[in-house]
Coordinates of C-alpha atoms in Angstrom, one line a residue:
Chain A
M24 CA 106.6 -10.3 55.5
S25 CA 107.1 -7.0 53.6
E26 CA 106.9 -7.4 49.7
I27 CA 109.9 -6.2 48.8
P28 CA 113.0 -8.9 50.2
I29 CA 116.0 -7.7 52.8
I30 CA 118.1 -8.7 50.0
Q31 CA 117.2 -9.4 46.4
F32 CA 120.4 -10.9 44.1
E33 CA 119.4 -11.4 40.7
R34 CA 121.3 -13.5 38.0
V35 CA 124.8 -12.7 39.9
N36 CA 127.8 -13.7 39.0
F37 CA 131.4 -13.1 40.5
S38 CA 134.8 -13.8 39.7
Y39 CA 138.2 -12.2 41.7
N40 CA 139.9 -12.6 38.8
S41 CA 139.1 -15.0 35.0
A42 CA 138.0 -18.1 37.3
P43 CA 134.4 -17.9 38.3
V44 CA 133.2 -17.6 41.9
L45 CA 129.9 -17.1 42.0
I46 CA 127.8 -17.9 38.5
E47 CA 123.9 -16.8 38.2
V48 CA 122.9 -16.4 41.7
S49 CA 119.2 -15.5 42.3
L50 CA 117.8 -15.4 45.9
A51 CA 115.8 -13.5 48.0
I52 CA 115.3 -13.7 51.0
P53 CA 112.2 -11.8 53.5
Q54 CA 112.5 -10.0 56.4
G55 CA 112.6 -11.5 59.9
E56 CA 113.9 -15.5 58.4
L57 CA 116.7 -17.5 59.5
V58 CA 118.7 -18.3 57.1
Y59 CA 121.4 -20.6 57.0
V60 CA 124.5 -20.3 54.4
V61 CA 126.1 -23.9 53.7
G62 CA 128.6 -25.0 51.3
P63 CA 132.3 -25.9 50.9
N64 CA 135.5 -23.4 52.0
G65 CA 136.1 -21.5 49.1
G66 CA 132.8 -22.6 48.0
G67 CA 131.9 -18.0 47.7
K68 CA 129.9 -18.2 51.1
T69 CA 132.4 -15.1 52.2
T70 CA 131.7 -13.9 48.7
L71 CA 128.5 -14.1 48.6
L72 CA 128.2 -11.6 52.1
K73 CA 130.8 -9.4 50.9
L74 CA 128.5 -8.3 47.8
T75 CA 125.8 -8.0 50.1
L76 CA 127.5 -5.7 51.8
G77 CA 128.7 -4.0 48.8
L78 CA 132.4 -4.3 49.8
L79 CA 132.5 -6.6 46.0
K80 CA 130.8 -5.6 43.2
P81 CA 129.3 -7.8 41.1
R82 CA 130.5 -8.4 37.1
T83 CA 126.8 -8.5 36.4
G84 CA 123.4 -8.5 37.6
R85 CA 121.5 -6.6 40.3
I86 CA 122.3 -6.8 44.3
Q87 CA 119.3 -5.0 46.5
V88 CA 119.0 -4.4 49.8
F89 CA 116.2 -3.1 51.8
G90 CA 115.7 -2.4 47.9
L91 CA 118.9 -0.3 47.6
P92 CA 122.2 -1.2 46.0
P93 CA 124.3 -2.7 49.0
E94 CA 127.0 0.1 49.6
K95 CA 123.3 2.6 50.5
A96 CA 122.6 -0.2 52.5
R97 CA 125.1 -1.3 54.9
T98 CA 124.7 1.5 57.1
R99 CA 121.6 -0.9 58.2
I100 CA 123.3 -4.0 58.7
G101 CA 125.3 -5.0 61.6
Y102 CA 127.6 -7.7 60.2
I103 CA 129.9 -10.4 62.7
P104 CA 133.0 -11.4 61.4
Q105 CA 135.4 -14.2 61.9
F106 CA 136.9 -12.9 65.4
L107 CA 140.6 -14.9 63.8
Q108 CA 140.8 -12.6 61.7
F109 CA 141.9 -9.6 64.1
D110 CA 145.3 -9.4 65.5
P111 CA 145.3 -10.9 68.4
Q112 CA 148.2 -8.1 70.1
F113 CA 146.2 -4.6 69.5
P114 CA 145.6 -3.0 72.4
I115 CA 141.7 -2.1 72.0
T116 CA 139.2 -3.5 75.4
A117 CA 136.5 -5.1 75.0
F118 CA 134.3 -2.0 75.8
D119 CA 136.0 0.2 72.9
V120 CA 135.6 -2.6 70.2
V121 CA 131.5 -2.5 70.9
L122 CA 132.0 1.8 70.9
M123 CA 133.6 0.8 66.9
G124 CA 129.8 0.3 66.3
R125 CA 129.2 3.6 66.0
L126 CA 130.9 4.9 64.2
K127 CA 129.5 7.5 61.8
G128 CA 130.9 8.4 58.1
G129 CA 130.9 12.6 57.8
R130 CA 131.4 12.9 61.3
M131 CA 134.2 14.4 63.3
G132 CA 135.5 14.2 67.2
S133 CA 135.2 11.6 69.5
F134 CA 132.0 9.0 71.1
S135 CA 129.4 11.5 72.5
P136 CA 127.5 10.3 76.4
A137 CA 125.2 8.4 74.0
D138 CA 127.4 6.4 72.4
R139 CA 128.9 5.1 75.8
D140 CA 125.2 4.5 76.4
S141 CA 124.4 2.2 73.4
A142 CA 128.0 0.1 73.8
W143 CA 127.0 -0.3 77.1
N144 CA 123.5 -1.8 76.8
A145 CA 124.4 -3.8 73.7
M146 CA 127.1 -5.8 76.0
E147 CA 124.4 -5.4 79.4
K148 CA 122.3 -7.6 76.7
L149 CA 125.0 -9.8 76.0
Q150 CA 125.2 -10.4 79.3
I151 CA 129.2 -9.1 78.7
A152 CA 129.5 -5.6 80.6
D153 CA 131.5 -6.9 83.5
L154 CA 134.2 -8.1 80.7
A155 CA 134.2 -4.0 79.5
R156 CA 137.9 -3.0 80.8
I157 CA 139.3 -6.3 79.5
P158 CA 141.9 -6.7 76.3
F159 CA 140.3 -7.2 73.3
A160 CA 143.3 -10.5 72.9
Q161 CA 142.0 -11.6 76.4
L162 CA 139.0 -12.7 75.8
S163 CA 137.8 -16.5 75.1
G164 CA 136.1 -16.7 71.3
G165 CA 132.7 -17.5 72.4
Q166 CA 133.5 -13.6 74.2
R167 CA 135.3 -12.6 71.7
Q168 CA 132.2 -13.4 69.9
R169 CA 129.3 -12.1 71.6
T170 CA 131.7 -8.5 71.7
L171 CA 131.3 -8.7 67.9
I172 CA 128.0 -9.6 68.3
A173 CA 127.3 -6.3 71.0
R174 CA 129.2 -4.2 68.8
S175 CA 127.0 -5.0 65.8
L176 CA 123.5 -4.1 67.5
T177 CA 125.5 -1.2 69.4
S178 CA 124.0 0.5 65.2
S179 CA 120.3 -0.6 66.3
P180 CA 120.7 -3.0 62.4
E181 CA 118.0 -4.3 60.6
L182 CA 119.7 -7.4 59.7
L183 CA 122.5 -9.1 61.0
L184 CA 125.2 -10.9 59.1
L185 CA 127.5 -13.4 60.8
D186 CA 130.1 -15.1 59.5
E187 CA 131.2 -18.3 61.0
P188 CA 130.4 -17.9 64.1
T189 CA 131.1 -21.4 65.4
S190 CA 135.0 -21.6 63.7
N191 CA 136.7 -22.5 67.3
I192 CA 134.5 -22.7 70.1
D193 CA 133.1 -25.8 72.5
A194 CA 130.2 -27.1 71.7
H195 CA 128.7 -25.7 75.2
T196 CA 129.6 -21.5 73.7
E197 CA 127.6 -23.2 70.9
D198 CA 125.0 -23.9 72.2
R199 CA 124.8 -20.5 74.2
L200 CA 126.1 -19.0 71.2
M201 CA 123.1 -20.5 69.3
E202 CA 120.3 -20.0 72.2
L203 CA 121.4 -16.4 72.0
I204 CA 120.5 -16.3 67.8
N205 CA 117.0 -17.9 68.0
E206 CA 116.9 -14.8 70.8
L207 CA 117.8 -12.5 68.0
N208 CA 116.2 -13.4 65.6
L209 CA 112.4 -12.4 67.1
Q210 CA 113.7 -8.9 66.6
H211 CA 117.0 -9.2 63.6
T212 CA 116.9 -11.0 60.2
I213 CA 120.1 -13.3 60.6
I214 CA 122.0 -14.8 57.8
L215 CA 124.3 -17.1 59.4
V216 CA 127.7 -18.6 57.3
S217 CA 128.6 -22.2 58.1
H218 CA 130.8 -24.9 57.4
D219 CA 129.4 -26.4 59.7
I220 CA 125.6 -28.1 59.3
N221 CA 125.8 -29.6 62.8
F222 CA 125.1 -26.0 63.8
V223 CA 121.4 -25.8 62.9
S224 CA 118.7 -24.6 64.3
D225 CA 115.3 -26.0 64.6
K226 CA 114.0 -22.0 63.6
V227 CA 115.8 -21.9 60.2
K228 CA 113.7 -22.1 58.0
R229 CA 115.6 -21.4 54.8
V230 CA 119.4 -23.2 53.8
I231 CA 122.0 -21.5 50.5
C232 CA 123.7 -24.6 49.3
V233 CA 127.3 -22.0 48.2
N234 CA 129.3 -24.2 45.7
R235 CA 130.1 -21.4 42.8
T236 CA 126.1 -21.9 42.0
V237 CA 123.6 -21.1 45.1
Q238 CA 120.7 -23.1 45.7
V239 CA 117.6 -22.7 48.6
H240 CA 116.3 -24.8 50.6
P241 CA 113.2 -24.6 52.4
T242 CA 114.2 -26.5 55.4
S243 CA 111.4 -28.6 55.3
E244 CA 112.4 -29.9 52.2
I245 CA 116.1 -30.9 53.0
S246 CA 117.7 -32.7 55.8
G247 CA 120.6 -32.6 57.4
E248 CA 121.4 -35.9 55.6
T249 CA 121.2 -34.5 52.6
L250 CA 123.3 -32.1 53.3
R251 CA 126.0 -34.2 54.7
Q252 CA 125.7 -36.0 51.7
V253 CA 126.5 -33.3 49.5
Y254 CA 129.1 -32.4 51.3
A255 CA 130.5 -35.2 52.9
K256 CA 134.4 -34.9 51.8
D257 CA 134.2 -30.7 53.0
M258 CA 132.2 -31.7 56.9
M259 CA 135.2 -34.4 57.0
L260 CA 137.6 -31.6 56.8
V261 CA 135.8 -29.2 59.0
R262 CA 135.8 -32.4 61.6
H263 CA 139.2 -31.9 61.6
D264 CA 139.9 -28.1 62.6
M265 CA 136.9 -28.2 64.8
H266 CA 139.5 -28.7 68.3
L267 CA 139.8 -25.9 69.1
N268 CA 138.8 -25.6 73.2
D269 CA 137.0 -22.3 74.1
H270 CA 138.0 -21.5 77.7
Chain B
M11 CA 185.3 1.6 98.1
T12 CA 184.3 0.3 95.0
I13 CA 180.4 1.6 94.7
S14 CA 181.8 5.7 95.7
Y15 CA 184.0 5.3 92.3
Y16 CA 181.3 4.5 90.8
Q17 CA 178.4 7.4 92.0
I18 CA 181.5 10.0 91.3
T19 CA 182.1 8.9 88.5
I20 CA 178.0 8.9 87.1
L21 CA 178.0 12.3 88.7
D22 CA 181.3 13.6 87.0
F23 CA 179.3 12.2 84.4
M24 CA 176.8 14.1 84.7
S25 CA 178.2 17.6 85.6
D26 CA 179.6 17.5 82.7
F27 CA 177.0 16.8 80.2
F28 CA 174.8 19.4 81.7
T29 CA 178.0 22.5 82.0
A30 CA 178.0 21.1 78.1
F31 CA 174.3 21.8 77.6
T32 CA 174.0 25.5 78.5
D33 CA 177.8 25.8 77.3
P34 CA 177.6 28.8 74.1
N35 CA 179.6 26.9 71.9
L36 CA 178.4 23.4 72.2
S37 CA 174.7 25.1 70.8
F38 CA 174.5 22.0 68.6
L39 CA 175.1 19.8 71.5
R40 CA 171.3 22.0 72.8
Y41 CA 169.4 21.4 70.1
A42 CA 170.4 18.2 70.0
L43 CA 169.0 17.3 72.6
I44 CA 165.6 19.7 72.3
A45 CA 165.2 18.1 68.8
G46 CA 165.5 14.7 71.3
V47 CA 162.5 15.5 73.8
L48 CA 160.2 17.0 71.0
S49 CA 160.9 14.3 68.5
S50 CA 159.3 11.7 70.9
L51 CA 156.0 12.7 71.1
A52 CA 155.5 12.0 67.4
F53 CA 158.0 9.0 67.5
G54 CA 155.7 7.7 70.4
V55 CA 152.1 8.6 68.2
I56 CA 153.0 8.0 65.1
G57 CA 155.0 4.8 65.7
S58 CA 152.0 2.9 68.1
F59 CA 150.3 3.0 64.8
V60 CA 152.8 2.3 62.8
V61 CA 153.0 -1.2 65.6
A62 CA 149.3 -1.2 66.3
K63 CA 148.7 -1.8 62.8
R64 CA 152.0 -4.4 61.9
I65 CA 153.3 -1.6 59.3
S66 CA 156.8 -1.7 60.7
Y67 CA 158.0 -2.7 57.0
L68 CA 156.0 -0.3 55.0
A69 CA 158.0 2.6 57.0
G70 CA 161.0 1.1 57.2
G71 CA 160.3 1.1 53.2
I72 CA 159.2 4.3 52.7
S73 CA 162.1 6.2 55.7
H74 CA 165.1 4.0 53.4
S75 CA 163.6 5.9 50.2
I76 CA 164.3 9.4 51.9
L77 CA 167.8 8.4 50.3
A78 CA 166.6 9.5 46.9
G79 CA 165.1 12.9 47.5
I80 CA 168.0 13.9 49.6
G81 CA 170.6 12.9 46.9
F82 CA 168.2 14.2 44.7
S83 CA 168.6 17.9 46.1
L84 CA 172.3 18.3 46.9
F85 CA 172.3 17.7 42.8
L86 CA 170.1 20.4 42.2
Q87 CA 172.1 22.5 44.7
V88 CA 175.8 21.8 43.6
N89 CA 174.8 21.2 40.3
Y90 CA 172.5 23.2 39.2
N91 CA 172.6 26.2 42.2
A92 CA 169.2 25.4 43.0
A93 CA 169.1 26.2 46.5
W94 CA 166.5 26.5 47.0
F95 CA 165.9 22.9 48.0
S96 CA 167.5 22.0 50.2
P97 CA 167.5 18.0 51.5
I98 CA 164.7 18.3 53.9
I99 CA 162.7 19.5 50.7
G100 CA 163.9 16.7 48.6
A101 CA 163.4 14.1 52.0
V102 CA 159.7 15.2 52.2
C103 CA 158.8 15.5 48.5
A104 CA 160.4 11.5 48.7
G105 CA 159.0 10.6 52.2
L106 CA 155.6 12.4 50.3
I107 CA 155.7 10.0 47.0
S108 CA 156.5 7.0 48.4
A109 CA 154.3 6.9 50.6
L110 CA 151.3 7.2 47.8
I111 CA 153.2 5.2 45.6
I112 CA 152.9 3.0 48.5
G113 CA 149.0 3.4 49.6
W114 CA 148.1 3.2 46.3
I115 CA 149.2 -0.3 45.0
S116 CA 147.8 -2.0 49.2
L117 CA 144.9 -0.2 48.7
K118 CA 144.5 -1.5 45.0
G119 CA 145.7 -4.9 45.9
R120 CA 146.5 -5.7 42.3
Q121 CA 150.8 -6.3 43.5
R122 CA 152.4 -8.0 46.2
E123 CA 152.4 -5.1 48.9
D124 CA 156.1 -6.7 50.6
T125 CA 157.1 -6.7 47.3
V126 CA 156.2 -3.5 45.8
I127 CA 157.6 -2.4 49.5
G128 CA 160.7 -3.9 48.9
A129 CA 161.5 -2.5 45.1
V130 CA 160.4 0.9 46.8
W131 CA 163.2 0.7 49.8
A132 CA 165.6 -0.5 47.3
L133 CA 164.8 2.1 44.7
G134 CA 164.6 5.0 46.3
M135 CA 168.2 3.8 48.2
A136 CA 170.2 3.7 44.8
A137 CA 168.5 6.8 43.5
G138 CA 170.1 8.4 45.6
L139 CA 173.3 7.0 46.7
I140 CA 173.6 7.7 42.9
F141 CA 172.8 11.1 42.7
L142 CA 174.7 11.3 45.7
A143 CA 178.2 10.1 43.4
K144 CA 177.3 12.0 41.0
T145 CA 177.1 15.8 43.7
P146 CA 181.2 17.1 43.5
G147 CA 182.6 17.7 46.5
Y148 CA 182.5 15.6 49.7
I149 CA 179.3 14.7 51.2
D150 CA 178.8 11.8 53.8
P151 CA 176.2 9.4 53.1
M152 CA 177.3 8.2 56.5
S153 CA 175.4 11.1 58.2
F154 CA 172.2 10.9 56.7
L155 CA 172.2 7.0 56.8
F156 CA 172.9 6.5 60.7
G157 CA 171.9 10.2 62.1
N158 CA 174.2 12.8 63.4
I159 CA 173.4 15.6 65.6
L160 CA 175.5 18.1 65.0
L161 CA 173.7 18.1 61.6
I162 CA 170.9 19.9 63.9
S163 CA 170.5 23.7 63.9
L164 CA 167.5 25.4 64.5
Q165 CA 165.9 25.7 62.0
D166 CA 164.8 21.2 62.6
V167 CA 164.0 22.2 66.0
W168 CA 161.0 24.2 64.5
L169 CA 160.2 21.4 61.8
I170 CA 160.3 19.2 64.7
I171 CA 157.6 21.9 66.5
G172 CA 155.1 21.9 63.5
L173 CA 155.4 18.1 63.2
D174 CA 154.9 17.4 67.5
V175 CA 151.2 19.8 66.8
L176 CA 150.5 18.3 63.3
T177 CA 150.2 14.4 64.6
I178 CA 148.5 15.6 68.1
T179 CA 145.9 17.9 67.1
L180 CA 145.5 15.6 63.9
T181 CA 145.9 12.3 65.9
F182 CA 143.1 13.9 68.8
I183 CA 140.7 14.8 66.2
F184 CA 140.9 11.0 64.1
Y185 CA 141.2 9.1 67.1
P186 CA 138.0 6.8 66.7
F187 CA 138.1 6.3 63.1
L188 CA 142.6 6.1 62.6
M189 CA 141.9 3.1 65.3
A190 CA 139.0 1.7 63.8
V191 CA 140.6 1.7 60.3
C192 CA 144.1 0.0 61.6
F193 CA 142.1 -2.7 64.0
D194 CA 139.6 -3.3 61.4
E195 CA 139.0 -1.8 58.1
E196 CA 136.3 -3.6 56.9
Y197 CA 134.5 -3.1 59.2
A198 CA 135.3 0.9 59.3
R199 CA 134.3 0.9 55.3
I200 CA 131.1 -0.4 56.1
K201 CA 130.2 2.1 58.4
G202 CA 131.0 4.7 55.9
L203 CA 134.1 5.5 57.1
K204 CA 136.6 6.6 54.1
V205 CA 139.1 4.4 54.6
E206 CA 141.8 5.1 51.2
F207 CA 141.6 9.2 53.5
Y208 CA 142.6 7.0 56.6
Y209 CA 145.3 5.4 56.1
L210 CA 146.8 7.2 53.4
L211 CA 146.9 10.2 56.1
L212 CA 148.8 7.4 58.5
L213 CA 151.7 7.5 55.9
T214 CA 151.3 11.0 55.1
L215 CA 152.4 11.5 58.6
I216 CA 154.5 8.2 59.1
A217 CA 156.8 9.8 56.3
L218 CA 156.4 13.6 57.8
T219 CA 157.9 11.6 60.6
V220 CA 160.3 9.6 59.1
V221 CA 161.4 12.2 57.3
L222 CA 161.4 15.0 60.3
L223 CA 164.0 12.4 62.5
I224 CA 166.1 11.0 60.5
R225 CA 168.7 13.8 62.0
V226 CA 168.4 12.0 65.2
V227 CA 169.1 8.7 63.9
G228 CA 169.6 8.3 60.3
I229 CA 167.3 7.1 57.9
V230 CA 168.4 3.1 57.8
L231 CA 167.8 3.2 61.9
V232 CA 165.3 5.2 62.2
I233 CA 162.6 2.6 62.2
A234 CA 163.9 1.2 65.1
L235 CA 163.1 4.4 66.9
L236 CA 160.0 4.4 65.5
T237 CA 158.8 0.8 66.7
L238 CA 160.3 -0.4 70.3
P239 CA 159.3 2.3 72.2
P240 CA 155.6 1.1 70.9
A241 CA 156.7 -2.4 70.7
I242 CA 157.7 -2.6 74.8
A243 CA 154.0 0.1 75.1
G244 CA 152.4 -2.6 73.8
L245 CA 153.1 -5.1 76.2
F246 CA 151.4 -3.6 79.1
A247 CA 149.2 -1.2 77.1
R248 CA 144.7 -1.9 76.9
K249 CA 143.8 1.5 75.2
L250 CA 145.8 2.6 72.0
W251 CA 146.1 5.7 73.1
Q252 CA 148.3 4.3 76.5
M253 CA 150.9 2.7 74.2
M254 CA 150.9 6.1 73.0
V255 CA 151.5 8.2 76.2
Y256 CA 154.1 5.4 77.8
A257 CA 156.3 4.9 73.4
V258 CA 156.4 8.7 74.2
I259 CA 157.7 8.2 77.6
G260 CA 159.9 5.2 76.5
C261 CA 161.3 7.2 73.4
L262 CA 161.9 9.9 75.6
I263 CA 164.3 7.5 78.2
F264 CA 166.1 5.6 75.1
I265 CA 166.8 9.3 73.2
L266 CA 168.3 11.3 76.8
L267 CA 170.0 7.9 77.8
G268 CA 171.6 8.1 74.8
M269 CA 173.1 11.0 74.4
W270 CA 174.2 11.5 77.9
L271 CA 176.4 8.0 77.2
S272 CA 177.8 9.0 73.6
Y273 CA 178.5 12.1 74.9
N274 CA 180.8 10.3 77.9
W275 CA 181.9 8.4 76.1
N276 CA 182.3 10.0 72.3
L277 CA 180.2 7.4 70.5
P278 CA 177.8 7.9 68.3
S279 CA 174.5 9.2 69.0
G280 CA 172.1 7.7 66.4
P281 CA 173.5 3.8 66.9
T282 CA 173.4 4.4 71.0
I283 CA 170.1 5.8 71.2
I284 CA 169.6 2.4 69.5
L285 CA 170.9 -0.1 71.5
I286 CA 170.2 0.2 74.1
A287 CA 165.7 0.8 72.8
G288 CA 167.2 -2.6 71.8
T289 CA 168.4 -4.2 74.5
I290 CA 165.1 -2.6 77.3
Y291 CA 163.0 -4.3 74.4
I292 CA 164.9 -7.6 75.0
I293 CA 165.3 -7.4 78.6
I294 CA 161.7 -6.2 79.0
A295 CA 160.3 -9.4 76.4
L296 CA 162.1 -12.3 77.5
S297 CA 161.7 -11.0 81.6
R298 CA 157.7 -11.2 80.8
R299 CA 157.9 -14.4 79.4
W300 CA 160.3 -16.0 81.9
F301 CA 157.8 -14.4 85.5
N302 CA 154.5 -15.4 83.6

């Protein structure tokens, strides 16, 4: 384990307008862990991710990623957004989405053969190489999720951030995704945001509960049952939008 | 009997059209056709970005606000003898200013973007009409609003060639970046791309495309020719560059067909082109739905 935590928040406050979204958040995540971020919708989970990526700036407090300010560290982060946020009509193939992971600011022109090789390797690793020529929009939820994970892997990131990977995919796909995440965790530190507490791997050492304030629980201290009690109201909301099938 | 008569009519039409095309007294028609063919390139390429990024409304705002620049330049030309300030210069200025205003506000995200676009759209038109009203002499706003191929000059043809070279070169150089910004702005930012630069570059190119092409179809109709060919292309294309190629071809067909019909039936060219594009879009979209 490295001495410097991979992510460190020190008394971070954030608000979009006047209403505070995150209050006095302090946390440290060591290298190699698989960390869950859970909490109700609107509780600040995505904000926490965006602060880590440097897309948002804290009002007060300090954030460091790999011991650096987030804007400097973010090229070492593999970010996997929710696949639902993409325009389903956009003309782009799965391969081109993966290739996007090789983009670099300040460089001109198109992709090199090395970029293409890297994209192929990532797609093969995730067993989606046969989907390369298919339009992104025609892929199933699970396949799109894998495409976005492949995209993040092309830049050899040290840290993976997954935003709600289990929303709108079926139970079987969810199990396969969980296996994949456990496998990726052998090489990468992983932070996984979910509003679904059922989606828990036994490899998880830490659960971060976000609801304006943040509490970090080692999994030894917390059981699914206690979390379920804390977020009981939300769990019901979650169940209601879990029914979309994935083909 | 009916078939052969129909064929003769078509042939007559076509030969008339081609005779007219080579007639030295009808050079405006030649310029219009050349301008139409050349403008398909910029329309197809920039239109594909507009459709893929879903910013048709924004492009509509920019095109309508251009009337302010045209009105202002005519007002200065007539009232203050500012002959150098031609409508095309006024239009370019107005187009760029509104593109930057809308782009800046959309990047800052402090205001409702659609409200701002609507305001720029209407304010531009209002200002343009007031300038035109205060300009002595007869000026027909209809030709700016709906296009008039009689106005296309050799200078316009050169400007359109310049625009084609600019849009295609920039698209070629920045293709992966522009595509990333259109598809996934947030990810592009994380990857260290200057998202603001590429977004404003795209809006600038939209503004220039719209300005130089309003001669063909006019301020009000330009948005249809910018979006309908890529929308049709999008039904078949798997990649953004394929969408561009199909859109250029589609745009070319609509413009040639529209000009040919408008010449033979003595119809205004802009609306004819748009009606053809719209009809074909509806037929293709419906038939795909029907057969799938």
